[in-house]
Amino acid sequence: MDAMDTAQIESMLGDFRRNVNIIQATGIGQLFGPAYFPSFLGKSLALMCGATGEQDGTLSRYLSAIPSETTLNERRLLYNFFLNFWDGKFDVLEVGPFLGGTSRAIALGMLHSGNREGSVKLFTYDKFRDYYQPEQLLTTLAPMFEAGILGEETRDLIRRSNRFKEVFDLLHRGHDYAELLEAHVGALPSAPDEPEDPESTFALPDDRIYSAVFVDGAKSWFGTKRFMTLAL
């Protein structure tokens, strides 16, 4: 593919996104039918990050740096959604970030959005423990140890316990979007008779308003019901 072909494709994708924005704003999306427009919008948001192939490469590598159980296209979608469609007026809530691959995508989209107002933040909640066995988590994080992003103190911490909140904090500390990101321990119960620890049970402030909510951490019907009760 030569340079002219690349430029034409980038221009086409730019026009495509602008048209999607127009369709969304005018309500024409209803003409696609309820089952089709969300899919059309989602696929368009997952195509690339940035206006050029070079920008897409840079952002895609950055969004891929943290081990994640989501795909790069899913993280591109999150970045582009918060860049283009988030109203920027209120906070954002995320549940179940694991190591924060999705948190980075959301927070970076918020950071780059022209809609962001005031001191809005991304509040993310996870139980931050008992997800991977220590050796499995160390294997997942091996590239970050090799790159020097994580050190031996972190390796020892993971081996001593199944907690990874400190690891999450280290992975995001010092990045441009870090000021927008606030992580909390909060576990959703899986069943009505599951014992709850007041210090780690999922809870939300009554007076906080959210512009958007992204949930990937409600692993049961009861947990989903509890989340909906607390969030609505």
XYZ file of C-alpha atoms in Angstrom:
232
model
C 0.000 0.000 0.000
C 1.575 3.347 -1.038
C 1.373 6.697 0.781
C -1.518 7.955 -1.351
C -3.577 4.879 -0.525
C -2.908 5.372 3.191
C -3.903 9.048 3.037
C -7.108 8.204 1.206
C -8.032 5.592 3.791
C -7.338 8.005 6.665
C -9.492 10.658 4.972
C -12.261 8.145 4.414
C -12.220 7.072 8.079
C -12.344 10.724 9.155
C -15.385 11.345 6.961
C -16.942 8.131 8.266
C -16.614 9.248 11.888
C -18.017 12.688 11.159
C -21.005 11.074 9.472
C -21.532 8.795 12.474
C -21.562 11.877 14.734
C -24.166 13.533 12.491
C -26.291 10.393 12.451
C -26.142 10.201 16.243
C -26.913 13.901 16.780
C -29.863 14.084 14.385
C -31.548 10.859 15.403
C -31.219 9.412 11.901
C -29.762 6.338 13.607
C -33.344 5.175 14.161
C -33.570 4.504 10.433
C -30.999 1.741 10.817
C -33.248 -0.056 13.281
C -32.581 -0.706 16.967
C -30.456 -3.800 16.301
C -28.165 -2.282 13.685
C -27.122 1.232 14.638
C -25.318 0.291 17.900
C -23.317 -2.313 15.959
C -22.547 0.197 13.203
C -21.456 2.797 15.758
C -19.383 0.296 17.741
C -17.509 -0.962 14.702
C -16.748 2.590 13.591
C -15.338 3.491 17.025
C -13.103 0.398 17.040
C -11.456 1.110 13.674
C -8.566 3.303 14.792
C -7.439 5.936 17.308
C -6.464 9.362 16.055
C -6.868 11.062 12.707
C -3.864 9.430 10.994
C -2.269 6.024 10.763
C 0.750 7.312 12.680
C -1.414 8.564 15.541
C -3.316 5.299 15.545
C -0.065 3.349 15.832
C 1.172 5.462 18.736
C -2.116 5.369 20.658
C -2.738 1.683 19.939
C 0.686 0.738 21.326
C -0.016 2.823 24.430
C -3.421 1.187 24.906
C -1.817 -2.253 24.488
C 0.949 -1.771 27.069
C -1.074 -3.027 30.069
C -2.041 -6.735 30.029
C -5.798 -6.954 29.560
C -8.531 -9.484 28.920
C -10.133 -7.034 26.487
C -9.089 -6.760 22.852
C -7.325 -3.755 21.376
C -10.454 -2.988 19.340
C -12.508 -2.897 22.533
C -10.042 -0.466 24.090
C -10.059 1.652 20.922
C -13.843 1.773 21.158
C -13.687 2.976 24.762
C -11.094 5.638 23.935
C -13.085 6.934 20.965
C -16.404 6.828 22.801
C -15.134 9.017 25.634
C -13.264 11.237 23.201
C -16.298 11.878 20.971
C -19.543 11.080 22.816
C -18.999 11.605 26.552
C -20.656 14.890 27.542
C -17.843 15.745 29.973
C -20.170 17.237 32.573
C -20.070 14.543 35.254
C -17.869 11.727 36.523
C -17.468 8.284 34.937
C -17.879 4.981 36.807
C -16.053 1.759 35.905
C -16.481 -1.616 37.611
C -13.986 -4.436 37.140
C -10.849 -2.875 35.584
C -8.443 -5.700 36.560
C -5.023 -4.104 35.818
C -6.563 -1.079 34.120
C -6.236 -1.593 30.373
C -9.787 -0.312 30.001
C -9.176 2.369 32.650
C -6.331 3.774 30.551
C -8.497 3.802 27.425
C -11.399 5.554 29.174
C -9.262 8.057 31.095
C -7.185 8.914 28.013
C -10.347 9.532 25.992
C -11.604 11.767 28.809
C -8.274 13.611 28.912
C -8.312 14.294 25.167
C -12.007 15.183 25.025
C -12.950 18.755 24.310
C -16.103 18.254 26.394
C -14.379 17.696 29.757
C -15.431 20.205 32.406
C -14.013 21.018 35.819
C -12.626 18.293 38.046
C -14.553 15.298 36.698
C -12.904 11.922 37.278
C -13.018 8.252 36.387
C -13.859 6.264 39.533
C -12.985 2.604 39.089
C -13.799 -0.250 41.490
C -12.497 -3.798 41.760
C -12.013 -6.308 44.530
C -8.308 -6.246 43.517
C -7.609 -9.728 44.896
C -8.176 -13.452 44.340
C -8.438 -13.047 40.582
C -5.231 -14.760 39.468
C -2.984 -16.982 41.524
C 0.286 -15.154 42.297
C 2.440 -17.069 39.790
C -0.178 -16.643 37.067
C -0.287 -12.887 37.698
C 3.514 -12.723 37.646
C 3.540 -14.514 34.290
C 0.965 -12.057 32.941
C 3.077 -9.139 34.136
C 6.411 -10.605 32.972
C 6.893 -8.043 30.127
C 6.469 -5.181 32.622
C 9.071 -6.660 34.961
C 11.443 -7.160 32.035
C 10.935 -3.543 30.954
C 11.655 -2.283 34.480
C 8.167 -0.806 34.887
C 7.643 -3.052 37.899
C 10.411 -4.010 40.346
C 11.307 -6.801 42.754
C 9.351 -5.192 45.599
C 6.194 -5.574 43.527
C 7.090 -9.171 42.694
C 7.450 -9.946 46.406
C 4.150 -8.216 47.183
C 2.293 -10.340 44.628
C 3.842 -13.542 45.976
C 2.844 -12.669 49.550
C -0.813 -12.106 48.728
C -3.433 -12.180 45.992
C -3.917 -8.400 46.198
C -3.003 -6.268 43.198
C -4.336 -2.801 44.054
C -0.761 -1.599 44.573
C 0.178 -3.025 41.160
C -2.736 -1.165 39.563
C -1.611 2.090 41.165
C 1.982 1.628 39.983
C 0.917 0.943 36.397
C -0.981 4.248 36.151
C 1.059 6.545 38.376
C 2.805 9.389 36.565
C 0.834 9.158 33.315
C -0.890 12.228 31.875
C -4.350 10.853 32.650
C -3.490 9.795 36.235
C -5.076 12.916 37.720
C -8.428 11.786 36.294
C -8.228 8.238 37.657
C -9.236 7.218 41.179
C -9.285 3.515 42.068
C -11.135 1.988 45.017
C -11.464 -1.479 46.488
C -15.059 -2.621 46.121
C -16.312 -6.184 45.730
C -19.800 -7.110 44.549
C -21.217 -10.199 46.310
C -22.027 -13.227 44.158
C -24.863 -14.560 46.324
C -27.203 -13.289 49.087
C -25.489 -15.387 51.774
C -21.946 -14.360 50.843
C -20.172 -12.758 53.844
C -19.422 -9.068 53.293
C -16.418 -7.150 54.575
C -17.386 -3.511 55.267
C -13.887 -2.387 54.239
C -13.993 -4.061 50.812
C -17.694 -4.220 49.890
C -18.706 -2.181 46.844
C -20.356 1.100 47.816
C -20.981 4.435 46.085
C -21.416 7.961 47.483
C -25.060 9.022 47.410
C -24.348 12.475 45.975
C -22.146 11.571 42.982
C -23.563 11.929 39.446
C -22.197 9.926 36.511
C -22.300 10.782 32.835
C -21.328 7.226 31.833
C -20.958 3.800 33.425
C -18.845 0.887 32.162
C -19.295 -2.458 33.940
C -17.095 -5.510 33.387
C -16.984 -6.796 36.944
C -20.464 -8.006 37.895
C -19.913 -11.742 37.647
C -23.320 -12.967 38.794
C -26.975 -12.042 38.596
C -27.012 -11.151 42.295
C -23.907 -8.984 41.882
C -25.476 -7.225 38.898
C -28.681 -6.641 40.855
C -26.720 -5.220 43.801
C -24.785 -2.920 41.485
C -27.960 -1.631 39.811
C -29.562 -0.999 43.189
C -26.572 1.046 44.356
C -25.912 2.895 41.093
C -29.422 4.003 40.145
